[in-house]
Short mmCIF file of N, CA and C in Angstrom, two decimals:
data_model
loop_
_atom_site.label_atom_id
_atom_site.label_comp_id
_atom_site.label_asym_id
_atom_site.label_seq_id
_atom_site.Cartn_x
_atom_site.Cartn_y
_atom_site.Cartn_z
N UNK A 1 31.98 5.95 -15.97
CA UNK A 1 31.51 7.21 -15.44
C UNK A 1 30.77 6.95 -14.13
N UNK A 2 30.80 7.80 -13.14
CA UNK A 2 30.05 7.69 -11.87
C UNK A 2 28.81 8.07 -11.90
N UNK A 3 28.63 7.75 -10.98
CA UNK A 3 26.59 7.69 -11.21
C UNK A 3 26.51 8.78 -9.90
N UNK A 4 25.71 9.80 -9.85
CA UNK A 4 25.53 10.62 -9.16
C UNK A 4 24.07 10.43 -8.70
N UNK A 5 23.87 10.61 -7.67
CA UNK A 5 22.38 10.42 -7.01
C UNK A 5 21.67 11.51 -6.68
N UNK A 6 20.64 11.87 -7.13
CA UNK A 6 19.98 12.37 -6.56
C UNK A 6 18.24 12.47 -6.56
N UNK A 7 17.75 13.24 -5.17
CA UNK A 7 16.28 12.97 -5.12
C UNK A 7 15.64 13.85 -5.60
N UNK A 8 14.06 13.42 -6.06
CA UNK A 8 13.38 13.90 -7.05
C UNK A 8 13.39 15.67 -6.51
N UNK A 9 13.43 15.89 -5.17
CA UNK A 9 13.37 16.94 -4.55
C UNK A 9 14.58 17.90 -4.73
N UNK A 10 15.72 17.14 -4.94
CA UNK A 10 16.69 17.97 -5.32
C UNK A 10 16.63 18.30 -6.81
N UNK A 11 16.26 17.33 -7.16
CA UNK A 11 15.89 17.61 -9.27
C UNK A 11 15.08 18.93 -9.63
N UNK A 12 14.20 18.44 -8.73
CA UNK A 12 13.22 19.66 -9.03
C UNK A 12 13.84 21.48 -8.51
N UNK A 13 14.51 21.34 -7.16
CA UNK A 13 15.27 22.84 -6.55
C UNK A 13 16.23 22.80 -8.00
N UNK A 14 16.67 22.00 -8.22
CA UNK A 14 17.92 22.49 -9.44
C UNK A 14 17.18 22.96 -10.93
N UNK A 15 16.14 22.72 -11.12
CA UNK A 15 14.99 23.25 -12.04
C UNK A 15 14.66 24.12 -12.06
N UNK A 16 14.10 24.19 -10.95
CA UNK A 16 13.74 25.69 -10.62
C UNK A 16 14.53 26.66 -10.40
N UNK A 17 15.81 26.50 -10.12
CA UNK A 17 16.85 27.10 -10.04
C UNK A 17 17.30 27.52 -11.41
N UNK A 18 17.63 26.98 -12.46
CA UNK A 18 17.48 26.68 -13.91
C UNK A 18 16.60 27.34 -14.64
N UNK A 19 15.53 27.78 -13.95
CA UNK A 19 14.27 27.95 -15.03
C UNK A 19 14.10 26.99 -15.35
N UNK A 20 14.40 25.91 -15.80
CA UNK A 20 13.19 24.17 -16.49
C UNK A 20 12.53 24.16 -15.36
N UNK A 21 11.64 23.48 -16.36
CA UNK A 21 10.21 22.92 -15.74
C UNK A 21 10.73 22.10 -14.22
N UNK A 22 9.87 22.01 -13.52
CA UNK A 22 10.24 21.22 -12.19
C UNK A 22 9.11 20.65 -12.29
N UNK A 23 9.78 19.11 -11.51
CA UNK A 23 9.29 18.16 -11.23
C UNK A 23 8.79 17.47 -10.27
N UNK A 24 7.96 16.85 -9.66
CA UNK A 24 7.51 16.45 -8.51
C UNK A 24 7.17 14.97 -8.66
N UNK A 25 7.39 14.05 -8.01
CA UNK A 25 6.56 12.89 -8.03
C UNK A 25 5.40 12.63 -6.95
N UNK A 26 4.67 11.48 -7.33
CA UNK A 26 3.06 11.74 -6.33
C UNK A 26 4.03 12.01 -4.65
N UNK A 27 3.40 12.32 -3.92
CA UNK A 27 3.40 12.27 -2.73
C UNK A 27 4.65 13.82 -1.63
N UNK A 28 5.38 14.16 -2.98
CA UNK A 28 6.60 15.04 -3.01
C UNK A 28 5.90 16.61 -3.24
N UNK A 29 6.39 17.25 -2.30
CA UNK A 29 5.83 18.79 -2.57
C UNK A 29 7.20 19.49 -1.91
N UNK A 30 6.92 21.03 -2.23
CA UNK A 30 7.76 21.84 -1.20
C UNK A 30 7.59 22.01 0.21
N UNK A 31 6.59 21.39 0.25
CA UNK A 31 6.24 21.63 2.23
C UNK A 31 4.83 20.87 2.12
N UNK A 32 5.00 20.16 3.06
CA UNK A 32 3.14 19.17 3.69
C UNK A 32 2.56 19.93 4.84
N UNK A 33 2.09 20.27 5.17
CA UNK A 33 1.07 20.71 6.21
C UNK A 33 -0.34 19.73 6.44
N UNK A 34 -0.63 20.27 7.75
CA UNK A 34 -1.63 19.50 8.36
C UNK A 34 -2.81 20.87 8.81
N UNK A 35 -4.20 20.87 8.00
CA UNK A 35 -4.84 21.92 7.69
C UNK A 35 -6.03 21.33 8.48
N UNK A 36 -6.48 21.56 9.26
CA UNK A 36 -7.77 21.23 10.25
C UNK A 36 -8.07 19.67 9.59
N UNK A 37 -7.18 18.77 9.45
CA UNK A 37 -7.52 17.12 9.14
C UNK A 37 -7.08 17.01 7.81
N UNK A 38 -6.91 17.86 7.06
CA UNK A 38 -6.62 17.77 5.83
C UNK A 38 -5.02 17.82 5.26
N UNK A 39 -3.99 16.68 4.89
CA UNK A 39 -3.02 16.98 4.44
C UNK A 39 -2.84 17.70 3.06
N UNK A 40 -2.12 18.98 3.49
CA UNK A 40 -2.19 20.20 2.08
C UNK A 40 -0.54 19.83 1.74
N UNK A 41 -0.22 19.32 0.25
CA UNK A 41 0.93 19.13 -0.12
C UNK A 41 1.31 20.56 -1.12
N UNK A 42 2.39 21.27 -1.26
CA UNK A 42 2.70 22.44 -1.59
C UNK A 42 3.59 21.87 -3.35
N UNK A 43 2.59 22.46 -3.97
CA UNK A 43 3.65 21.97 -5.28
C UNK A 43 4.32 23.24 -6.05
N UNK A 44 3.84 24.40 -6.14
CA UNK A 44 4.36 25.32 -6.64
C UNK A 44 3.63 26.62 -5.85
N UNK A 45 4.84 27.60 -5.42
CA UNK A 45 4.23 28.61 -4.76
C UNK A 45 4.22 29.75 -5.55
N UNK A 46 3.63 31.05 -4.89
CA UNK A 46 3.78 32.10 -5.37
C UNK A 46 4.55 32.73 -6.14
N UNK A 47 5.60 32.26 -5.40
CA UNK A 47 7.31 33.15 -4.71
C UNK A 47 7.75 32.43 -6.35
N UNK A 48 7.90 30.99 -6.65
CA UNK A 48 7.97 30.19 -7.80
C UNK A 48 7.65 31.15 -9.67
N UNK A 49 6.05 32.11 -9.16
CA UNK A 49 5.65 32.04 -10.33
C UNK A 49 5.58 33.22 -10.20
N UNK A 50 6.59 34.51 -9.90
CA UNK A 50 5.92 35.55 -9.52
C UNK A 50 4.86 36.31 -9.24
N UNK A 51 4.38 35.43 -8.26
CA UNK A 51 2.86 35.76 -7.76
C UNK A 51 1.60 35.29 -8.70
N UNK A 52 1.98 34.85 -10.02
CA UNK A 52 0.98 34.49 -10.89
C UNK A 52 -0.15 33.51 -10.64
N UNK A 53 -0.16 32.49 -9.72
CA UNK A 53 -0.41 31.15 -9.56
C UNK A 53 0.31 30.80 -8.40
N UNK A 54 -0.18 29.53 -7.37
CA UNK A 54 0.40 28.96 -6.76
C UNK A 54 -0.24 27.42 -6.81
N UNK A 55 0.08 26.30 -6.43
CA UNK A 55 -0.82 24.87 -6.45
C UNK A 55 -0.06 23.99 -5.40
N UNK A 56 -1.55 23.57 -5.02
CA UNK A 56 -1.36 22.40 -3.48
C UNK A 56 -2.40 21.10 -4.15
N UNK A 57 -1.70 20.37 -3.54
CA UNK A 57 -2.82 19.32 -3.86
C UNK A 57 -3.05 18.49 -2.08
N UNK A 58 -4.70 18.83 -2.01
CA UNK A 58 -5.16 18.27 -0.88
C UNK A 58 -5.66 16.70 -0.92
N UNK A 59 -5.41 15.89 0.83
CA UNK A 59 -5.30 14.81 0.79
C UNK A 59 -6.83 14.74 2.13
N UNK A 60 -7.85 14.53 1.20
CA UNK A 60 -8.91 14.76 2.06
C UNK A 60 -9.20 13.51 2.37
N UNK A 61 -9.46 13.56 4.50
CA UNK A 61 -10.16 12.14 4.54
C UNK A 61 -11.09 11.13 4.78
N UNK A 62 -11.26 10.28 4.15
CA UNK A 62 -13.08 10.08 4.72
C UNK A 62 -13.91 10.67 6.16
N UNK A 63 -15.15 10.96 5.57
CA UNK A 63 -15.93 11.80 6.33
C UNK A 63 -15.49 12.80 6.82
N UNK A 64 -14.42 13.32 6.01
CA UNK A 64 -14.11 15.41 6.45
C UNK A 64 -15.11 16.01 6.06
N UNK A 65 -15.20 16.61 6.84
CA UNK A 65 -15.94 17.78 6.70
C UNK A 65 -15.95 19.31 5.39
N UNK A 66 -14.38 19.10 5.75
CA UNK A 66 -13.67 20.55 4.91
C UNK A 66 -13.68 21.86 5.35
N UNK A 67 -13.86 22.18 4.40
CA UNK A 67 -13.73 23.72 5.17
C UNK A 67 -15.05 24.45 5.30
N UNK A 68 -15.59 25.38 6.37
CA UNK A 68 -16.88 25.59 6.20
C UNK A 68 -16.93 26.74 5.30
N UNK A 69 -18.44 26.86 4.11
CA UNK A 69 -18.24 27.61 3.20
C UNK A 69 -17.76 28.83 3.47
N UNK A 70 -17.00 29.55 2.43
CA UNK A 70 -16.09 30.75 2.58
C UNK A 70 -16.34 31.17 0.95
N UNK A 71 -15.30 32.18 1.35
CA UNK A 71 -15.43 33.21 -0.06
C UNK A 71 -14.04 33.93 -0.26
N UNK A 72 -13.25 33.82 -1.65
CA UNK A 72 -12.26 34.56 -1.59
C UNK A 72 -12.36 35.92 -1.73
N UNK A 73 -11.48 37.36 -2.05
CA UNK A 73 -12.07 38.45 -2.40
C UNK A 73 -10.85 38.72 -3.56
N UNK A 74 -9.79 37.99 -3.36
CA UNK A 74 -8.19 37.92 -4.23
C UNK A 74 -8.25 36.96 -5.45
N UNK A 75 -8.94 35.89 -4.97
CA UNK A 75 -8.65 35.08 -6.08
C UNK A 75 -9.44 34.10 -6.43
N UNK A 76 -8.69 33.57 -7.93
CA UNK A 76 -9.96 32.45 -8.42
C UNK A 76 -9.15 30.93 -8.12
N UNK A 77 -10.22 30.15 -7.68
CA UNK A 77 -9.28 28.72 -7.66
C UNK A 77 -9.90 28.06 -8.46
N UNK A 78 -8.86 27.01 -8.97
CA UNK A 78 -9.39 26.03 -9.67
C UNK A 78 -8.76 24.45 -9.25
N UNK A 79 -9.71 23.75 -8.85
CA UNK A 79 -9.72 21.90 -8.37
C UNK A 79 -9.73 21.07 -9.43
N UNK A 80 -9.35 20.07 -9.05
CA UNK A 80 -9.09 18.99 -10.00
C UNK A 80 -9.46 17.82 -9.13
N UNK A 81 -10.19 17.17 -9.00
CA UNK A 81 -10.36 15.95 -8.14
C UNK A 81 -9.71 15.09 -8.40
N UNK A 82 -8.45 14.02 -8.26
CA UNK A 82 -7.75 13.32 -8.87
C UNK A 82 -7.94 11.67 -8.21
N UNK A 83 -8.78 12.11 -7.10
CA UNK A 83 -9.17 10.71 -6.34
C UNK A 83 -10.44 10.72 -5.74
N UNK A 84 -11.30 9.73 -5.76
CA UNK A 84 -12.28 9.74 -4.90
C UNK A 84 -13.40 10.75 -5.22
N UNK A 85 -14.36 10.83 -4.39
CA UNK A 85 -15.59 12.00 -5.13
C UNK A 85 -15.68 12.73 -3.79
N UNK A 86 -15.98 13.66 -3.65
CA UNK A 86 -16.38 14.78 -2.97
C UNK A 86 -17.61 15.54 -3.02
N UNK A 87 -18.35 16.12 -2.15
CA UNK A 87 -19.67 16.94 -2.24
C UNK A 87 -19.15 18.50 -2.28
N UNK A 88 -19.44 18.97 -2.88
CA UNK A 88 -18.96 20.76 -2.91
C UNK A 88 -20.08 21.38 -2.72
N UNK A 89 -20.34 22.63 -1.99
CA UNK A 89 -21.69 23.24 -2.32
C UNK A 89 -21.08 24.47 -2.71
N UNK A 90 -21.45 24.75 -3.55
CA UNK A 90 -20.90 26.24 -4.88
C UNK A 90 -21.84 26.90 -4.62
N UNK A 91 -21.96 28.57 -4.12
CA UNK A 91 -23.14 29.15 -4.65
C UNK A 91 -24.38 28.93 -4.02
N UNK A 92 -24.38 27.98 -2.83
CA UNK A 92 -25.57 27.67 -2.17
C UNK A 92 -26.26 26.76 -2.58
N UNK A 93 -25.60 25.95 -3.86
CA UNK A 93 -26.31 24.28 -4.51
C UNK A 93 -25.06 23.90 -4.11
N UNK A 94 -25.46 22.37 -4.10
CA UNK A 94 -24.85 20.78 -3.53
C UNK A 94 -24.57 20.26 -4.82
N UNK A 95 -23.19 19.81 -5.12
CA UNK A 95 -22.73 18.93 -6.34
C UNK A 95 -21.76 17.78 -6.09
N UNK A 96 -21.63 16.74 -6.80
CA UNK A 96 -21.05 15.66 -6.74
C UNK A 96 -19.81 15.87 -7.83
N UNK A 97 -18.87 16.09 -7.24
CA UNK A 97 -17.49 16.11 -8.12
C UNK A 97 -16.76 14.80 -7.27
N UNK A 98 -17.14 13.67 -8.07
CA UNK A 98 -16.14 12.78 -8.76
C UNK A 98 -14.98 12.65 -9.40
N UNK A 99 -13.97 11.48 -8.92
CA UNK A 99 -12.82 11.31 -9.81
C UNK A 99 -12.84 12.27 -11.12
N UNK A 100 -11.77 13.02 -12.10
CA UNK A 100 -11.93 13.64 -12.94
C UNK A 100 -12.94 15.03 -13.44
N UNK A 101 -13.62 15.22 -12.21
CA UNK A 101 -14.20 16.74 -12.11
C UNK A 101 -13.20 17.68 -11.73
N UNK A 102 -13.71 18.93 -12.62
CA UNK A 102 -13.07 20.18 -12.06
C UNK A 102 -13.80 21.48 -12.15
N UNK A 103 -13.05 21.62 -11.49
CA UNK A 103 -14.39 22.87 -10.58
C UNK A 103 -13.74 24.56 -10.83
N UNK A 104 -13.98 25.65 -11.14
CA UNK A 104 -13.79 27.03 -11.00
C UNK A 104 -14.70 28.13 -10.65
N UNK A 105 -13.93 27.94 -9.60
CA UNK A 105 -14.72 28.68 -8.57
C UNK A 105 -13.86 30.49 -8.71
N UNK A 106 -14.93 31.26 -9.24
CA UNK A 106 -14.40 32.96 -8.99
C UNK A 106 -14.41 33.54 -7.82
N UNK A 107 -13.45 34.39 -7.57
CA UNK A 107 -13.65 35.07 -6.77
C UNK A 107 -14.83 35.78 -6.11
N UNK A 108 -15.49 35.48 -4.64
CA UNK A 108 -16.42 36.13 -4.36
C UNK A 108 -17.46 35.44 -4.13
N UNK A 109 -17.20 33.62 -4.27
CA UNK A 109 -18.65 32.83 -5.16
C UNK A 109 -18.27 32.24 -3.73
N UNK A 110 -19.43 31.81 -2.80
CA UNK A 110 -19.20 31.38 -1.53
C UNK A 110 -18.78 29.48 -1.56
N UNK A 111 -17.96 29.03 -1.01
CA UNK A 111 -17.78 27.17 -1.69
C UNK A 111 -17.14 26.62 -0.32
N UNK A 112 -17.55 25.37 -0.76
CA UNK A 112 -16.90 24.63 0.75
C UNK A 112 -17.23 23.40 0.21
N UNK A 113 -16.21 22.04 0.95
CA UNK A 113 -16.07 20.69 0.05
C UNK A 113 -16.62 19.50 1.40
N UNK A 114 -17.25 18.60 1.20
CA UNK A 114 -17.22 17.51 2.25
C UNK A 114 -16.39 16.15 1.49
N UNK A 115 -16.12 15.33 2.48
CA UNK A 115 -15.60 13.70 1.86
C UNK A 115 -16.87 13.32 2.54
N UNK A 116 -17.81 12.81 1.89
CA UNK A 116 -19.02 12.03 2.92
C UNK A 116 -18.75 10.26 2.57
N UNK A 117 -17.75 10.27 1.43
CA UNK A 117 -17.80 8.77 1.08
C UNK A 117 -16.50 8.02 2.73
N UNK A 118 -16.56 6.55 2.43
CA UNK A 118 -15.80 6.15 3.34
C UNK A 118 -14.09 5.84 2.72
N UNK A 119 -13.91 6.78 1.33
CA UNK A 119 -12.27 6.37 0.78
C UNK A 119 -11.98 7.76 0.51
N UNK A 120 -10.07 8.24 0.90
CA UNK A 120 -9.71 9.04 0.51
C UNK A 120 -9.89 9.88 -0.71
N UNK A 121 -10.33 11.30 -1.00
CA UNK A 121 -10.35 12.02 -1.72
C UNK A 121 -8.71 12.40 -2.28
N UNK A 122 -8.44 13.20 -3.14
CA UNK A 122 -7.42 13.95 -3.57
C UNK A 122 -8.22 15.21 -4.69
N UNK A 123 -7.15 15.91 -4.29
CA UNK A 123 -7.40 17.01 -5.66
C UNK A 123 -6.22 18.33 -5.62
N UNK A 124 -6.43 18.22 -6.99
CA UNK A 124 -5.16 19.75 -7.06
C UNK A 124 -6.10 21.00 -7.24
N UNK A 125 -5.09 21.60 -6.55
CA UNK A 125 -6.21 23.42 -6.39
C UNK A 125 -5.12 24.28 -6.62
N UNK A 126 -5.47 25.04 -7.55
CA UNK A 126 -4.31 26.23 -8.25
C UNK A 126 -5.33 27.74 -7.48
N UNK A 127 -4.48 28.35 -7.13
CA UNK A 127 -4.94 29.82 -6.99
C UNK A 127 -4.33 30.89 -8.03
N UNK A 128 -4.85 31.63 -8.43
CA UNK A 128 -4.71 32.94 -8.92
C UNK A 128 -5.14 34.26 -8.46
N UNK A 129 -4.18 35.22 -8.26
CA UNK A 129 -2.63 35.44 -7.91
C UNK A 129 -2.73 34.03 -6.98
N UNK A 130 -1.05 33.72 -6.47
CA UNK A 130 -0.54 32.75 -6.23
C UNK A 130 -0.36 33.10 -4.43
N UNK A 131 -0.83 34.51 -3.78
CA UNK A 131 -0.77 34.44 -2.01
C UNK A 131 -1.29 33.82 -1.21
N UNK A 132 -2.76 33.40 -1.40
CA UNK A 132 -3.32 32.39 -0.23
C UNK A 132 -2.57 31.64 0.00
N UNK A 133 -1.84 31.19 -0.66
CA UNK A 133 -1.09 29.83 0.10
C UNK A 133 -0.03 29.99 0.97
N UNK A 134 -0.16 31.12 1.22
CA UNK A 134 0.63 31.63 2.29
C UNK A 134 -0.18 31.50 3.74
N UNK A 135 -1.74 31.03 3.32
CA UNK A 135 -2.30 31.27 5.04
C UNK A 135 -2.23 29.88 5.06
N UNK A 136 -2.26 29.14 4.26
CA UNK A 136 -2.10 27.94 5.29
C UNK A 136 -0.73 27.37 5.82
N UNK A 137 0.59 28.13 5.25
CA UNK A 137 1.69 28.81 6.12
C UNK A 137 1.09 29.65 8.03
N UNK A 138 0.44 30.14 7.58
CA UNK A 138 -0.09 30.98 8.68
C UNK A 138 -0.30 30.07 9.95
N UNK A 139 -1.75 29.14 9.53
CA UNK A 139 -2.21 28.30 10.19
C UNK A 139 -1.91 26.73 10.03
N UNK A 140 -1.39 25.79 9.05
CA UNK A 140 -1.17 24.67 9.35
C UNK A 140 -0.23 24.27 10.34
N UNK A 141 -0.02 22.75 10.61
CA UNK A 141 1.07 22.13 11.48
C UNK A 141 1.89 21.27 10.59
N UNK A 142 3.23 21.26 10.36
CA UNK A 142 4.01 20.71 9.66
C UNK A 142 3.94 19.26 9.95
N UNK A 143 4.01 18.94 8.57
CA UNK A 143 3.57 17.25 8.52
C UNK A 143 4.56 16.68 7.19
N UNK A 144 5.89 17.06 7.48
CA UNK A 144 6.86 16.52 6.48
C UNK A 144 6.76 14.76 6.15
N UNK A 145 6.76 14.08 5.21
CA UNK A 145 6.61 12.64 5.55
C UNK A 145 5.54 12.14 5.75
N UNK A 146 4.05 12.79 5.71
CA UNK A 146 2.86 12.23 5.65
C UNK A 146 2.70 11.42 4.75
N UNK A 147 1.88 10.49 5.29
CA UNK A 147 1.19 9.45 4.11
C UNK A 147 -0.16 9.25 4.63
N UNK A 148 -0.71 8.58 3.97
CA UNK A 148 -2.34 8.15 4.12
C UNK A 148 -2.14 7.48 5.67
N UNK A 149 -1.24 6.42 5.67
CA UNK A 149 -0.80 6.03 7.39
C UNK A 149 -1.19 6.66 8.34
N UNK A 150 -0.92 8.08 8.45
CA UNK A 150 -0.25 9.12 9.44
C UNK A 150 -2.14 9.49 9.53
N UNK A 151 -2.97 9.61 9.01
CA UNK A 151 -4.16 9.87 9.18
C UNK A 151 -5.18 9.24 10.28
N UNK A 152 -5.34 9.86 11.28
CA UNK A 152 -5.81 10.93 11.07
C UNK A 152 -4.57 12.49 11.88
N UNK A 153 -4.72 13.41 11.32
CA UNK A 153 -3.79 14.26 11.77
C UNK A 153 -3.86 14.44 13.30
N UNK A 154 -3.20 15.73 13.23
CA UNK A 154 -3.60 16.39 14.78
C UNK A 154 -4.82 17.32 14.77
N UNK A 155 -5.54 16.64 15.93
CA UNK A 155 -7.23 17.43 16.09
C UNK A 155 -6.77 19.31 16.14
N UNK A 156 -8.07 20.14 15.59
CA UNK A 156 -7.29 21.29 15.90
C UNK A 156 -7.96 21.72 17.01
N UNK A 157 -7.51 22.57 17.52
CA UNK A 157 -7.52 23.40 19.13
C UNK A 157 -8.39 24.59 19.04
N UNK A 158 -9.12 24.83 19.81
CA UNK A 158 -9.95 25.90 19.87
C UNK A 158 -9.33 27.47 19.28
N UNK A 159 -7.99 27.55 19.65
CA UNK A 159 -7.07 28.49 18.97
C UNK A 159 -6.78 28.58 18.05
N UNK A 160 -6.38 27.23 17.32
CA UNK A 160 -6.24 26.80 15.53
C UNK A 160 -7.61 27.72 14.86
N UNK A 161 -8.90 27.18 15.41
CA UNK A 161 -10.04 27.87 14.49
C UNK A 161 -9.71 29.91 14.91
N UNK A 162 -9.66 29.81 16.01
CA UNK A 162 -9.62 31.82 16.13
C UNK A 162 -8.49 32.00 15.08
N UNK A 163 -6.93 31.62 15.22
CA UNK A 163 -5.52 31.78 14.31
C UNK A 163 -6.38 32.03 12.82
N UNK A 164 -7.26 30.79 12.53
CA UNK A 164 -7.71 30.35 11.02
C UNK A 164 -8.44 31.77 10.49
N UNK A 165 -9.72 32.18 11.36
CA UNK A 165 -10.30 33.13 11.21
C UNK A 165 -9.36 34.71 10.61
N UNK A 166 -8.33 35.13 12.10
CA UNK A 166 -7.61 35.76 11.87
C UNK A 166 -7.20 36.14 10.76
N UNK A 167 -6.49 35.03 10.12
CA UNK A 167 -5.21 35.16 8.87
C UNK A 167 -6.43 35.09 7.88
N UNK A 168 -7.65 34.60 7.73
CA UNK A 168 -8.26 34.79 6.34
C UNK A 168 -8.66 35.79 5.71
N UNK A 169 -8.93 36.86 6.75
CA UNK A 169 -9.03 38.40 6.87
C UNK A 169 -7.99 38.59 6.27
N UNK A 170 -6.75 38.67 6.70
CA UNK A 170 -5.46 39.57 5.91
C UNK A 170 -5.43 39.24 4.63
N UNK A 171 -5.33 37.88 4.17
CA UNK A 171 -5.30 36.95 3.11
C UNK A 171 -7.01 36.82 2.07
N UNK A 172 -7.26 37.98 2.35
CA UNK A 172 -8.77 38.43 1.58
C UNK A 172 -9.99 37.48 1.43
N UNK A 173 -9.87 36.49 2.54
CA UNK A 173 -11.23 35.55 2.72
C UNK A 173 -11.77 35.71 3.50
N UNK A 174 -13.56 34.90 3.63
CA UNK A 174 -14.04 35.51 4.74
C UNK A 174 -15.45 34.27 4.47
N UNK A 175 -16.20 34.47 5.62
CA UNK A 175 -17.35 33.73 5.66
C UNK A 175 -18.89 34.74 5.70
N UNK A 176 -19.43 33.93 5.29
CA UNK A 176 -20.88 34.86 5.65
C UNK A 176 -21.53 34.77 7.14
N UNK A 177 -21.94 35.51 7.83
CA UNK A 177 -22.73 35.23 9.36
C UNK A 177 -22.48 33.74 9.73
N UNK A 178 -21.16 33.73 10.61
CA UNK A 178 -20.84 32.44 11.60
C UNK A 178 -21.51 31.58 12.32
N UNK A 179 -22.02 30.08 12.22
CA UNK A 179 -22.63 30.16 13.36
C UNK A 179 -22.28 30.29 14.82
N UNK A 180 -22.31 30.55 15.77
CA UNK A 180 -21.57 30.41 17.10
C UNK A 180 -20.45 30.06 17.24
N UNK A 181 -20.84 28.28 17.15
CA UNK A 181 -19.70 27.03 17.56
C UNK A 181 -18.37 27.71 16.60
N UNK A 182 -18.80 27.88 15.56
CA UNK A 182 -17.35 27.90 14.54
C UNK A 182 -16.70 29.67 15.09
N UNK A 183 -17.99 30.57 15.33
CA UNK A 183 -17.23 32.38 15.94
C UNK A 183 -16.60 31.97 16.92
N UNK A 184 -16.77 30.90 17.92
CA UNK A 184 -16.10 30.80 19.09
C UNK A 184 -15.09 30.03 19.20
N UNK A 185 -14.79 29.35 18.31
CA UNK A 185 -13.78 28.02 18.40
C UNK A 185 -14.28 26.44 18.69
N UNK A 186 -15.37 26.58 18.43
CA UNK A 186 -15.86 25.54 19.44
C UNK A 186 -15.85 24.31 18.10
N UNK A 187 -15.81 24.87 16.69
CA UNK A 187 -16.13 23.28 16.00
C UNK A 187 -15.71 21.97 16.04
#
């Protein structure tokens, strides 16, 4: 009998195609993006779960920053740290989520993540409903083929932060009173 080949990427479209479960191996998503330094790998979208859920798993890298605190108004996420430790401030307190922490964060609850250590972070983040992950469609830069290598990304542009602002509005996020540097583009 002939041996037919195929990649984990096609296994998984024929799954999902199927209804079975789909599959991914580490490093494999539906789309990589490059999110202000941060590689966002796409593992299941919206469109996937009829809007129920969507999940990315981010490739954070030493001394990121992250994202500055924000607030959803759509949805609840939930992290999984799967590498490395991270600082989160939830709520206006500072916490140490380490390898094997997970975090649920509700809608509305203000949060933002740093890498302050000097080794790559990871973590999976599920949304509920499954649309935000459509803004970092909005705003990332395609980064098919990333690896830890490829780090550090592309710096973002004074326009990247206004674009970012923009789309978080439509996509029901938002920040509390900006400081300047970040209202203007300048971070």
């Amino acid at each position: 009998m002939d041996q037919v080949s195929f990649s984990t990427e096609q296994f998984a479209a024929a799954q999902r195609a199927s209804g079975a479960p789909a599959f991914l191996s580490p490093e494999e998503g539906l789309m990589q993006l490059w999110v202000f330094g941060i590689l966002v790998i796409f593992k299941v979208s919206g469109n996937e779960t009829g809007g129920a859920f969507s999940c990315i798993e981010d490739v954070v890298p030493p001394g990121s920053r992250g994202p500055y605190p924000h607030y959803h108004t759509r949805e609840d996420e939930y992290w999984h740290v799967t590498e490395g430790e991270l600082i989160w401030i939830v709520g206006g307190q500072e916490m140490s989520a380490p390898k094997g922490s997970f975090l649920h964060i509700r809608r509305g609850v203000l949060h933002g993540f740093q890498n302050r250590s000097d080794k790559f972070a990871r973590m999976v983040v599920m949304y509920t409903p499954g649309k935000f992950m459509e803004w970092f469609i909005e705003v990332g830069i395609p980064a098919e083929g990333a690896s830890l290598a490829s780090f550090p990304g592309p710096s973002p542009r004074k326009e990247d932060y206004r674009k970012a602002l923009q789309w978080l509005e439509v996509y029901g996020a938002g920040f509390p009173p900006l400081p300047e540097e970040i209202e203007h583009g300048e971070l």
